[in-house]
PDB file of C-alpha atoms in Angstrom:
ATOM      1  CA  MET A   9     -10.354  23.301 -14.360  1.00 62.00           C
ATOM      2  CA  LEU A  10      -9.791  20.873 -11.455  1.00 65.00           C
ATOM      3  CA  GLY A  11     -11.975  18.231 -13.080  1.00 72.00           C
ATOM      4  CA  ARG A  12     -10.046  18.467 -16.365  1.00 74.00           C
ATOM      5  CA  ILE A  13      -6.671  18.105 -14.642  1.00 74.00           C
ATOM      6  CA  ILE A  14      -7.912  15.173 -12.514  1.00 75.00           C
ATOM      7  CA  LYS A  15      -9.211  13.404 -15.626  1.00 77.00           C
ATOM      8  CA  HIS A  16      -5.855  13.925 -17.363  1.00 73.00           C
ATOM      9  CA  ASP A  17      -3.896  12.713 -14.325  1.00 75.00           C
ATOM     10  CA  ILE A  18      -5.955   9.558 -13.844  1.00 78.00           C
ATOM     11  CA  CYS A  19      -6.049   8.605 -17.533  1.00 79.00           C
ATOM     12  CA  TYR A  20      -2.402   9.341 -18.262  1.00 78.00           C
ATOM     13  CA  GLY A  21      -1.206   8.097 -14.885  1.00 77.00           C
ATOM     14  CA  ILE A  22      -2.850   4.699 -15.452  1.00 80.00           C
ATOM     15  CA  SER A  23      -1.814   4.378 -19.102  1.00 79.00           C
ATOM     16  CA  SER A  24       1.820   5.183 -18.251  1.00 81.00           C
ATOM     17  CA  ASN A  25       1.784   2.478 -15.558  1.00 87.00           C
ATOM     18  CA  LYS A  26       0.297  -0.389 -17.594  1.00 87.00           C
ATOM     19  CA  ILE A  27       3.318  -2.675 -17.208  1.00 91.00           C
ATOM     20  CA  ARG A  28       3.490  -1.982 -13.487  1.00 93.00           C
ATOM     21  CA  TYR A  29      -0.220  -2.700 -13.053  1.00 94.00           C
ATOM     22  CA  LEU A  30       0.319  -5.982 -14.896  1.00 95.00           C
ATOM     23  CA  SER A  31       3.110  -6.773 -12.425  1.00 95.00           C
ATOM     24  CA  VAL A  32       0.668  -6.167  -9.567  1.00 96.00           C
ATOM     25  CA  ILE A  33      -1.799  -8.660 -11.072  1.00 96.00           C
ATOM     26  CA  VAL A  34       0.951 -11.256 -11.612  1.00 96.00           C
ATOM     27  CA  THR A  35       2.132 -10.815  -8.005  1.00 96.00           C
ATOM     28  CA  PHE A  36      -1.329 -11.337  -6.546  1.00 96.00           C
ATOM     29  CA  VAL A  37      -1.772 -14.427  -8.748  1.00 96.00           C
ATOM     30  CA  ALA A  38       1.559 -15.759  -7.443  1.00 96.00           C
ATOM     31  CA  ILE A  39       0.447 -15.135  -3.843  1.00 95.00           C
ATOM     32  CA  ASN A  40      -2.780 -17.043  -4.538  1.00 93.00           C
ATOM     33  CA  LEU A  41      -0.864 -19.923  -6.141  1.00 93.00           C
ATOM     34  CA  ASN A  42       1.482 -20.146  -3.179  1.00 91.00           C
ATOM     35  CA  PHE A  43      -1.355 -20.002  -0.655  1.00 91.00           C
ATOM     36  CA  TYR A  44      -3.517 -22.693  -2.280  1.00 88.00           C
ATOM     37  CA  SER A  45      -0.444 -24.881  -2.789  1.00 88.00           C
ATOM     38  CA  THR A  46       0.229 -24.636   0.953  1.00 87.00           C
ATOM     39  CA  VAL A  47      -3.416 -25.464   1.711  1.00 85.00           C
ATOM     40  CA  ASN A  48      -3.274 -28.549  -0.538  1.00 83.00           C
ATOM     41  CA  GLN A  49      -0.097 -29.730   1.203  1.00 84.00           C
ATOM     42  CA  LEU A  50      -1.766 -29.344   4.598  1.00 79.00           C
ATOM     43  CA  SER A  51      -4.812 -31.234   3.318  1.00 74.00           C
ATOM     44  CA  ILE A  52      -2.598 -34.157   2.264  1.00 70.00           C
ATOM     45  CA  LYS A  53      -0.586 -34.075   5.487  1.00 65.00           C
ATOM     46  CA  TYR A  54      -3.576 -34.070   7.836  1.00 59.00           C
ATOM     47  CA  PHE A  55      -5.983 -36.018   5.595  1.00 48.00           C
ATOM     48  CA  ASP A  56      -8.512 -33.229   5.681  1.00 57.00           C
ATOM     49  CA  THR A  57     -10.212 -30.929   3.182  1.00 58.00           C
ATOM     50  CA  TYR A  58     -10.165 -27.283   4.213  1.00 63.00           C
ATOM     51  CA  SER A  59     -12.824 -24.818   3.071  1.00 74.00           C
ATOM     52  CA  VAL A  60     -10.875 -21.627   2.594  1.00 82.00           C
ATOM     53  CA  GLY A  61     -12.114 -18.343   1.211  1.00 84.00           C
ATOM     54  CA  VAL A  62     -10.929 -14.989  -0.057  1.00 90.00           C
ATOM     55  CA  LEU A  63     -10.400 -13.656   3.467  1.00 90.00           C
ATOM     56  CA  ASN A  64      -7.850 -16.405   4.169  1.00 90.00           C
ATOM     57  CA  VAL A  65      -5.827 -15.413   1.091  1.00 92.00           C
ATOM     58  CA  TRP A  66      -6.127 -11.696   1.820  1.00 93.00           C
ATOM     59  CA  VAL A  67      -4.881 -12.173   5.380  1.00 92.00           C
ATOM     60  CA  HIS A  68      -1.949 -14.186   4.027  1.00 92.00           C
ATOM     61  CA  SER A  69      -1.102 -11.355   1.605  1.00 93.00           C
ATOM     62  CA  LEU A  70      -1.025  -8.670   4.310  1.00 92.00           C
ATOM     63  CA  GLU A  71       0.120 -10.653   7.346  1.00 90.00           C
ATOM     64  CA  GLY A  72       3.647  -9.213   7.362  1.00 89.00           C
ATOM     65  CA  THR A  73       5.671 -10.489  10.287  1.00 87.00           C
ATOM     66  CA  GLY A  74       5.538 -10.356  14.058  1.00 82.00           C
ATOM     67  CA  ILE A  75       7.767  -8.043  16.081  1.00 81.00           C
ATOM     68  CA  PHE A  76      11.360  -9.243  15.712  1.00 78.00           C
ATOM     69  CA  GLU A  77      13.026 -10.172  19.011  1.00 76.00           C
ATOM     70  CA  PRO A  78      16.793 -10.758  18.558  1.00 74.00           C
ATOM     71  CA  SER A  79      17.074 -11.819  22.213  1.00 68.00           C
ATOM     72  CA  LEU A  80      14.972 -14.907  21.473  1.00 68.00           C
ATOM     73  CA  GLY A  81      17.569 -16.141  18.999  1.00 69.00           C
ATOM     74  CA  MET A  82      15.116 -16.169  16.103  1.00 71.00           C
ATOM     75  CA  PRO A  83      16.551 -15.364  12.650  1.00 77.00           C
ATOM     76  CA  PHE A  84      15.179 -12.293  10.905  1.00 78.00           C
ATOM     77  CA  ALA A  85      13.260 -12.966   7.702  1.00 81.00           C
ATOM     78  CA  ILE A  86      11.741 -10.352   5.406  1.00 87.00           C
ATOM     79  CA  PRO A  87       7.990 -10.986   4.915  1.00 90.00           C
ATOM     80  CA  MET A  88       8.247 -11.340   1.133  1.00 92.00           C
ATOM     81  CA  ASN A  89       4.529 -11.119   0.198  1.00 92.00           C
ATOM     82  CA  TRP A  90       4.093  -7.914   2.169  1.00 94.00           C
ATOM     83  CA  PHE A  91       7.417  -6.390   1.091  1.00 95.00           C
ATOM     84  CA  VAL A  92       6.932  -7.084  -2.635  1.00 95.00           C
ATOM     85  CA  LEU A  93       3.472  -5.495  -2.493  1.00 96.00           C
ATOM     86  CA  GLN A  94       4.937  -2.406  -0.789  1.00 95.00           C
ATOM     87  CA  ALA A  95       7.634  -2.165  -3.462  1.00 95.00           C
ATOM     88  CA  LEU A  96       5.114  -2.511  -6.309  1.00 96.00           C
ATOM     89  CA  LEU A  97       2.836   0.179  -4.923  1.00 96.00           C
ATOM     90  CA  ALA A  98       5.833   2.501  -4.562  1.00 95.00           C
ATOM     91  CA  LEU A  99       6.630   1.812  -8.239  1.00 94.00           C
ATOM     92  CA  LEU A 100       3.114   2.904  -9.222  1.00 94.00           C
ATOM     93  CA  ILE A 101       3.668   6.216  -7.419  1.00 92.00           C
ATOM     94  CA  PHE A 102       7.282   6.478  -8.626  1.00 87.00           C
ATOM     95  CA  SER A 103       7.616   9.328 -11.145  1.00 77.00           C
ATOM     96  CA  TYR A 104       4.366  10.445 -12.792  1.00 77.00           C
ATOM     97  CA  PRO A 105       3.931  13.677 -10.735  1.00 75.00           C
ATOM     98  CA  THR A 106       7.548  14.653 -11.423  1.00 72.00           C
ATOM     99  CA  GLN A 107       7.207  13.981 -15.150  1.00 71.00           C
ATOM    100  CA  ASN A 108       4.034  16.053 -15.159  1.00 62.00           C
ATOM    101  CA  LEU A 109       5.963  19.055 -13.842  1.00 64.00           C
ATOM    102  CA  TYR A 110       7.634  19.531 -17.221  1.00 58.00           C
ATOM    103  CA  GLY A 111       4.651  18.665 -19.360  1.00 57.00           C
ATOM    104  CA  TYR A 112       0.986  19.439 -18.860  1.00 57.00           C
ATOM    105  CA  GLY A 113       1.578  20.497 -15.250  1.00 53.00           C
ATOM    106  CA  SER A 114       4.083  23.256 -16.075  1.00 55.00           C
ATOM    107  CA  GLN A 115       1.263  25.317 -17.608  1.00 59.00           C
ATOM    108  CA  CYS A 116      -0.546  25.242 -14.264  1.00 56.00           C
ATOM    109  CA  LEU A 117       2.508  25.937 -12.131  1.00 59.00           C
ATOM    110  CA  ILE A 118       3.393  29.052 -14.101  1.00 56.00           C
ATOM    111  CA  ARG A 119       0.127  30.603 -12.907  1.00 58.00           C
ATOM    112  CA  MET A 120       0.112  31.008  -9.118  1.00 51.00           C
ATOM    113  CA  GLU A 121      -3.679  30.630  -8.792  1.00 58.00           C
ATOM    114  CA  TRP A 122      -3.544  27.231 -10.511  1.00 67.00           C
ATOM    115  CA  ARG A 123      -0.852  25.736  -8.291  1.00 75.00           C
ATOM    116  CA  SER A 124      -3.292  24.624  -5.597  1.00 79.00           C
ATOM    117  CA  ILE A 125      -5.474  22.987  -8.275  1.00 82.00           C
ATOM    118  CA  TRP A 126      -2.456  21.147  -9.714  1.00 82.00           C
ATOM    119  CA  TRP A 127      -1.382  19.870  -6.277  1.00 85.00           C
ATOM    120  CA  LEU A 128      -4.876  18.775  -5.235  1.00 88.00           C
ATOM    121  CA  SER A 129      -5.206  16.915  -8.526  1.00 86.00           C
ATOM    122  CA  LYS A 130      -1.980  15.014  -7.799  1.00 88.00           C
ATOM    123  CA  CYS A 131      -3.304  14.132  -4.345  1.00 92.00           C
ATOM    124  CA  ILE A 132      -6.504  12.750  -5.886  1.00 92.00           C
ATOM    125  CA  TRP A 133      -4.429  10.830  -8.466  1.00 91.00           C
ATOM    126  CA  ASN A 134      -2.383   9.380  -5.611  1.00 94.00           C
ATOM    127  CA  LEU A 135      -5.529   8.308  -3.759  1.00 95.00           C
ATOM    128  CA  CYS A 136      -6.962   6.693  -6.911  1.00 93.00           C
ATOM    129  CA  THR A 137      -3.680   4.861  -7.565  1.00 94.00           C
ATOM    130  CA  VAL A 138      -3.578   3.372  -4.063  1.00 96.00           C
ATOM    131  CA  ALA A 139      -7.282   2.467  -4.266  1.00 96.00           C
ATOM    132  CA  SER A 140      -6.789   0.798  -7.656  1.00 95.00           C
ATOM    133  CA  PHE A 141      -3.859  -1.212  -6.239  1.00 96.00           C
ATOM    134  CA  TYR A 142      -6.011  -2.730  -3.502  1.00 97.00           C
ATOM    135  CA  LEU A 143      -8.994  -3.128  -5.828  1.00 96.00           C
ATOM    136  CA  ILE A 144      -6.823  -5.107  -8.255  1.00 96.00           C
ATOM    137  CA  GLY A 145      -5.694  -7.303  -5.366  1.00 96.00           C
ATOM    138  CA  ILE A 146      -9.247  -8.004  -4.207  1.00 96.00           C
ATOM    139  CA  ILE A 147     -10.598  -8.648  -7.721  1.00 96.00           C
ATOM    140  CA  THR A 148      -7.657 -10.917  -8.612  1.00 96.00           C
ATOM    141  CA  THR A 149      -8.095 -12.907  -5.397  1.00 94.00           C
ATOM    142  CA  CYS A 150     -11.863 -13.269  -5.945  1.00 94.00           C
ATOM    143  CA  LEU A 151     -11.476 -14.300  -9.594  1.00 94.00           C
ATOM    144  CA  TRP A 152      -8.800 -16.854  -8.700  1.00 90.00           C
ATOM    145  CA  ALA A 153     -11.098 -18.332  -6.064  1.00 89.00           C
ATOM    146  CA  LEU A 154     -13.990 -18.574  -8.542  1.00 89.00           C
ATOM    147  CA  LEU A 155     -11.826 -20.101 -11.293  1.00 88.00           C
ATOM    148  CA  ASN A 156     -10.605 -22.740  -8.859  1.00 81.00           C
ATOM    149  CA  LYS A 157     -14.098 -23.348  -7.455  1.00 81.00           C
ATOM    150  CA  ARG A 158     -13.186 -21.962  -4.058  1.00 80.00           C
ATOM    151  CA  SER A 159     -15.531 -20.144  -1.732  1.00 78.00           C
ATOM    152  CA  LEU A 160     -15.651 -16.359  -1.622  1.00 82.00           C
ATOM    153  CA  LEU A 161     -17.167 -16.107   1.842  1.00 80.00           C
ATOM    154  CA  GLU A 162     -15.889 -19.065   3.870  1.00 81.00           C
ATOM    155  CA  TYR A 163     -13.121 -18.561   6.395  1.00 83.00           C
ATOM    156  CA  SER A 164     -10.971 -21.382   7.785  1.00 82.00           C
ATOM    157  CA  ILE A 165      -9.721 -20.635  11.284  1.00 83.00           C
ATOM    158  CA  GLN A 166      -7.354 -23.611  11.222  1.00 83.00           C
ATOM    159  CA  ILE A 167      -5.738 -22.604   7.920  1.00 84.00           C
ATOM    160  CA  SER A 168      -5.428 -18.983   8.974  1.00 84.00           C
ATOM    161  CA  LEU A 169      -3.673 -20.053  12.170  1.00 85.00           C
ATOM    162  CA  SER A 170      -1.461 -22.602  10.398  1.00 84.00           C
ATOM    163  CA  VAL A 171      -0.417 -20.388   7.466  1.00 86.00           C
ATOM    164  CA  SER A 172      -0.587 -16.868   8.900  1.00 84.00           C
ATOM    165  CA  GLY A 173      -0.753 -17.243  12.664  1.00 84.00           C
ATOM    166  CA  ILE A 174      -3.905 -15.099  12.717  1.00 87.00           C
ATOM    167  CA  ASN A 175      -7.426 -15.904  13.911  1.00 81.00           C
ATOM    168  CA  LEU A 176     -10.156 -13.392  13.034  1.00 84.00           C
ATOM    169  CA  SER A 177     -13.062 -15.459  14.331  1.00 78.00           C
ATOM    170  CA  SER A 178     -13.374 -13.438  17.544  1.00 79.00           C
ATOM    171  CA  TYR A 179     -13.277 -10.078  15.749  1.00 83.00           C
ATOM    172  CA  SER A 180     -16.362  -8.055  14.943  1.00 85.00           C
ATOM    173  CA  LEU A 181     -17.135  -7.274  11.295  1.00 86.00           C
ATOM    174  CA  THR A 182     -16.089  -3.661  11.874  1.00 88.00           C
ATOM    175  CA  GLU A 183     -12.732  -4.729  13.327  1.00 87.00           C
ATOM    176  CA  ILE A 184     -12.114  -7.132  10.439  1.00 89.00           C
ATOM    177  CA  LEU A 185     -12.849  -4.425   7.858  1.00 90.00           C
ATOM    178  CA  MET A 186     -10.612  -1.945   9.678  1.00 91.00           C
ATOM    179  CA  LEU A 187      -7.734  -4.423  10.009  1.00 90.00           C
ATOM    180  CA  THR A 188      -7.879  -5.963   6.521  1.00 92.00           C
ATOM    181  CA  LEU A 189      -9.001  -3.024   4.373  1.00 93.00           C
ATOM    182  CA  LEU A 190      -9.130   0.421   5.981  1.00 94.00           C
ATOM    183  CA  LEU A 191      -5.814   0.368   7.854  1.00 94.00           C
ATOM    184  CA  PRO A 192      -3.674  -1.095   5.015  1.00 95.00           C
ATOM    185  CA  PHE A 193      -5.242   1.431   2.613  1.00 97.00           C
ATOM    186  CA  LEU A 194      -4.667   4.422   4.905  1.00 96.00           C
ATOM    187  CA  THR A 195      -1.090   3.341   5.674  1.00 96.00           C
ATOM    188  CA  SER A 196      -0.288   2.894   1.987  1.00 96.00           C
ATOM    189  CA  LEU A 197      -1.875   6.261   1.215  1.00 97.00           C
ATOM    190  CA  ALA A 198       0.175   7.999   3.925  1.00 96.00           C
ATOM    191  CA  LEU A 199       3.416   6.435   2.630  1.00 96.00           C
ATOM    192  CA  SER A 200       2.473   7.292  -0.960  1.00 96.00           C
ATOM    193  CA  PHE A 201       1.891  10.956  -0.090  1.00 96.00           C
ATOM    194  CA  ILE A 202       5.277  11.086   1.631  1.00 95.00           C
ATOM    195  CA  GLN A 203       6.892   9.440  -1.399  1.00 95.00           C
ATOM    196  CA  MET A 204       5.188  11.836  -3.819  1.00 92.00           C
ATOM    197  CA  ILE A 205       6.454  14.893  -1.941  1.00 92.00           C
ATOM    198  CA  LEU A 206       9.976  13.491  -1.642  1.00 92.00           C
ATOM    199  CA  SER A 207       9.970  12.614  -5.349  1.00 88.00           C
ATOM    200  CA  MET A 208       9.153  16.163  -6.367  1.00 82.00           C
ATOM    201  CA  VAL A 209      11.331  17.919  -3.799  1.00 84.00           C
ATOM    202  CA  LEU A 210      14.335  15.581  -4.200  1.00 86.00           C
ATOM    203  CA  SER A 211      13.895  13.047  -7.013  1.00 86.00           C
ATOM    204  CA  PRO A 212      11.779   9.936  -7.743  1.00 90.00           C
ATOM    205  CA  ILE A 213      14.767   7.678  -6.959  1.00 93.00           C
ATOM    206  CA  TYR A 214      15.254   9.223  -3.519  1.00 93.00           C
ATOM    207  CA  GLY A 215      11.521   9.085  -2.785  1.00 93.00           C
ATOM    208  CA  TYR A 216      11.338   5.414  -3.749  1.00 94.00           C
ATOM    209  CA  PHE A 217      14.524   4.546  -1.852  1.00 95.00           C
ATOM    210  CA  ILE A 218      13.332   6.215   1.361  1.00 94.00           C
ATOM    211  CA  VAL A 219       9.936   4.463   1.273  1.00 94.00           C
ATOM    212  CA  ILE A 220      11.547   1.064   0.614  1.00 95.00           C
ATOM    213  CA  CYS A 221      14.032   1.625   3.437  1.00 93.00           C
ATOM    214  CA  ASN A 222      11.119   2.520   5.708  1.00 92.00           C
ATOM    215  CA  ALA A 223       9.479  -0.800   4.824  1.00 93.00           C
ATOM    216  CA  LEU A 224      12.673  -2.790   5.456  1.00 92.00           C
ATOM    217  CA  ILE A 225      13.365  -1.072   8.782  1.00 92.00           C
ATOM    218  CA  SER A 226       9.707  -1.493   9.784  1.00 91.00           C
ATOM    219  CA  ALA A 227       9.964  -5.227   9.141  1.00 89.00           C
ATOM    220  CA  TYR A 228      13.067  -5.408  11.340  1.00 88.00           C
ATOM    221  CA  CYS A 229      11.884  -3.285  14.250  1.00 85.00           C
ATOM    222  CA  TYR A 230       8.592  -1.991  15.582  1.00 85.00           C
ATOM    223  CA  SER A 231       8.085   1.713  16.183  1.00 84.00           C
ATOM    224  CA  PRO A 232       4.951   3.892  15.956  1.00 81.00           C
ATOM    225  CA  PHE A 233       7.084   6.354  13.973  1.00 84.00           C
ATOM    226  CA  LEU A 234       7.674   3.741  11.251  1.00 90.00           C
ATOM    227  CA  ILE A 235       4.155   3.770   9.885  1.00 92.00           C
ATOM    228  CA  ALA A 236       4.711   0.845   7.502  1.00 93.00           C
ATOM    229  CA  ASN A 237       4.256  -1.274  10.649  1.00 91.00           C
ATOM    230  CA  TYR A 238       0.561  -0.445  10.550  1.00 93.00           C
ATOM    231  CA  SER A 239       0.036  -2.361   7.298  1.00 92.00           C
ATOM    232  CA  MET A 240       1.252  -5.637   8.845  1.00 92.00           C
ATOM    233  CA  MET A 241      -1.587  -7.554  10.493  1.00 90.00           C
ATOM    234  CA  LEU A 242       0.781  -9.575  12.677  1.00 89.00           C
ATOM    235  CA  ARG A 243       1.843  -6.344  14.403  1.00 89.00           C
ATOM    236  CA  HIS A 244      -1.672  -5.728  15.791  1.00 87.00           C
ATOM    237  CA  GLU A 245      -1.861  -5.661  19.592  1.00 84.00           C
ATOM    238  CA  SER A 246      -4.413  -8.507  19.759  1.00 80.00           C
ATOM    239  CA  ILE A 247      -1.992 -10.782  17.877  1.00 82.00           C
ATOM    240  CA  THR A 248       1.412  -9.554  19.057  1.00 78.00           C
ATOM    241  CA  PRO A 249       2.086  -8.159  22.563  1.00 77.00           C
ATOM    242  CA  ASN A 250       2.985  -4.444  22.522  1.00 79.00           C
ATOM    243  CA  GLY A 251       1.721  -4.139  18.937  1.00 81.00           C
ATOM    244  CA  TYR A 252      -0.216  -1.236  17.491  1.00 86.00           C
ATOM    245  CA  CYS A 253      -3.764  -0.172  18.324  1.00 88.00           C
ATOM    246  CA  ILE A 254      -6.015   0.065  15.254  1.00 88.00           C
ATOM    247  CA  ARG A 255      -7.612   3.346  16.241  1.00 89.00           C
ATOM    248  CA  MET A 256      -4.299   4.989  17.111  1.00 91.00           C
ATOM    249  CA  ALA A 257      -2.807   3.754  13.811  1.00 92.00           C
ATOM    250  CA  ILE A 258      -5.737   5.251  11.900  1.00 94.00           C
ATOM    251  CA  ILE A 259      -5.265   8.579  13.690  1.00 94.00           C
ATOM    252  CA  VAL A 260      -1.522   8.614  12.909  1.00 95.00           C
ATOM    253  CA  ASP A 261      -2.075   7.675   9.236  1.00 95.00           C
ATOM    254  CA  SER A 262      -4.792  10.294   8.848  1.00 96.00           C
ATOM    255  CA  GLY A 263      -2.558  12.910  10.458  1.00 96.00           C
ATOM    256  CA  VAL A 264       0.317  12.086   8.085  1.00 96.00           C
ATOM    257  CA  ILE A 265      -2.018  12.313   5.080  1.00 96.00           C
ATOM    258  CA  LEU A 266      -3.470  15.650   6.210  1.00 96.00           C
ATOM    259  CA  LEU A 267      -0.040  17.140   6.971  1.00 95.00           C
ATOM    260  CA  SER A 268       1.281  15.917   3.613  1.00 94.00           C
ATOM    261  CA  VAL A 269      -1.562  17.536   1.698  1.00 94.00           C
ATOM    262  CA  ILE A 270      -1.251  20.836   3.576  1.00 93.00           C
ATOM    263  CA  GLY A 271       2.553  20.797   3.626  1.00 91.00           C
ATOM    264  CA  GLY A 272       2.762  20.029  -0.083  1.00 88.00           C
ATOM    265  CA  LEU A 273       0.279  22.796  -0.872  1.00 88.00           C
ATOM    266  CA  ILE A 274       2.256  25.368   1.134  1.00 87.00           C
ATOM    267  CA  TYR A 275       5.499  24.264  -0.522  1.00 83.00           C
ATOM    268  CA  PHE A 276       4.176  24.548  -4.070  1.00 77.00           C
ATOM    269  CA  MET A 277       2.499  27.873  -3.397  1.00 77.00           C
ATOM    270  CA  ARG A 278       5.723  29.420  -2.049  1.00 75.00           C
ATOM    271  CA  CYS A 279       8.469  27.692  -4.039  1.00 69.00           C
ATOM    272  CA  ASP A 280       9.395  28.153  -7.684  1.00 63.00           C
ATOM    273  CA  ILE A 281       9.505  24.395  -8.150  1.00 56.00           C
ATOM    274  CA  LEU A 282      10.261  24.522 -11.882  1.00 53.00           C
ATOM    275  CA  LYS A 283      13.283  26.793 -11.349  1.00 55.00           C
ATOM    276  CA  THR A 284      14.443  24.683  -8.409  1.00 51.00           C
ATOM    277  CA  LYS A 285      14.224  21.434 -10.368  1.00 50.00           C
ATOM    278  CA  LYS A 286      16.065  22.880 -13.352  1.00 49.00           C
ATOM    279  CA  GLN A 287      18.874  24.169 -11.159  1.00 46.00           C
ATOM    280  CA  GLY A 288      19.044  20.758  -9.445  1.00 47.00           C
TER     281      GLY A 288
END
């Protein structure tokens, strides 16, 4: 039963989001265009040819912004690459679980013993959606590099410092993978679980609005309670003083994910969600 529901959720969830997935591809292409345009301008300015690779572009996509300090007199600027990606991922999560409540999912929710299966299937769909988002980003970035005869494996320290203010040369491979892949994925997954619960308990609009507000507030101020901070590389403690610790961020993200799964399961097992939604 679980396998059949998961298959339905993944297939229908992807097919219903085709336009939004296309928007994700277009956004990553635009980020690549902007990055390589900046690199070409630097090459002309300093009369040098820089060998950049996929890691340089990926860091630029997820760099975010440093901790905002109003006392320094610096103007606040929203990190557009990072923010647009957060908004697009939230759009992918937006309303499919809620729509499913009144369609295929209502048959499961009527039977108490199937409610846990329905909820776990939505959690797996959520995980697959977030994974597909990052996979699309990586594949798009790699294909763009190949089409433009750029290296996949090279990493330019000078370009990374000039464009993103980040230098990964002193990091171990494990730290690089945690900072560029694992932590952004876990943070996005934690936010997506929160959004999914809010969407079904309140409404998709409220869920989306709260997640977007979390991203905007996170960009403006740093707090360990605003977990969107953990997906910005420039907020890491080795780059920005008083920033987050990777291991602590992973623990917090994992805790949010676990609590969301358990909390959502308890809610759907105890609440007549269909009756509640109809009354609302």
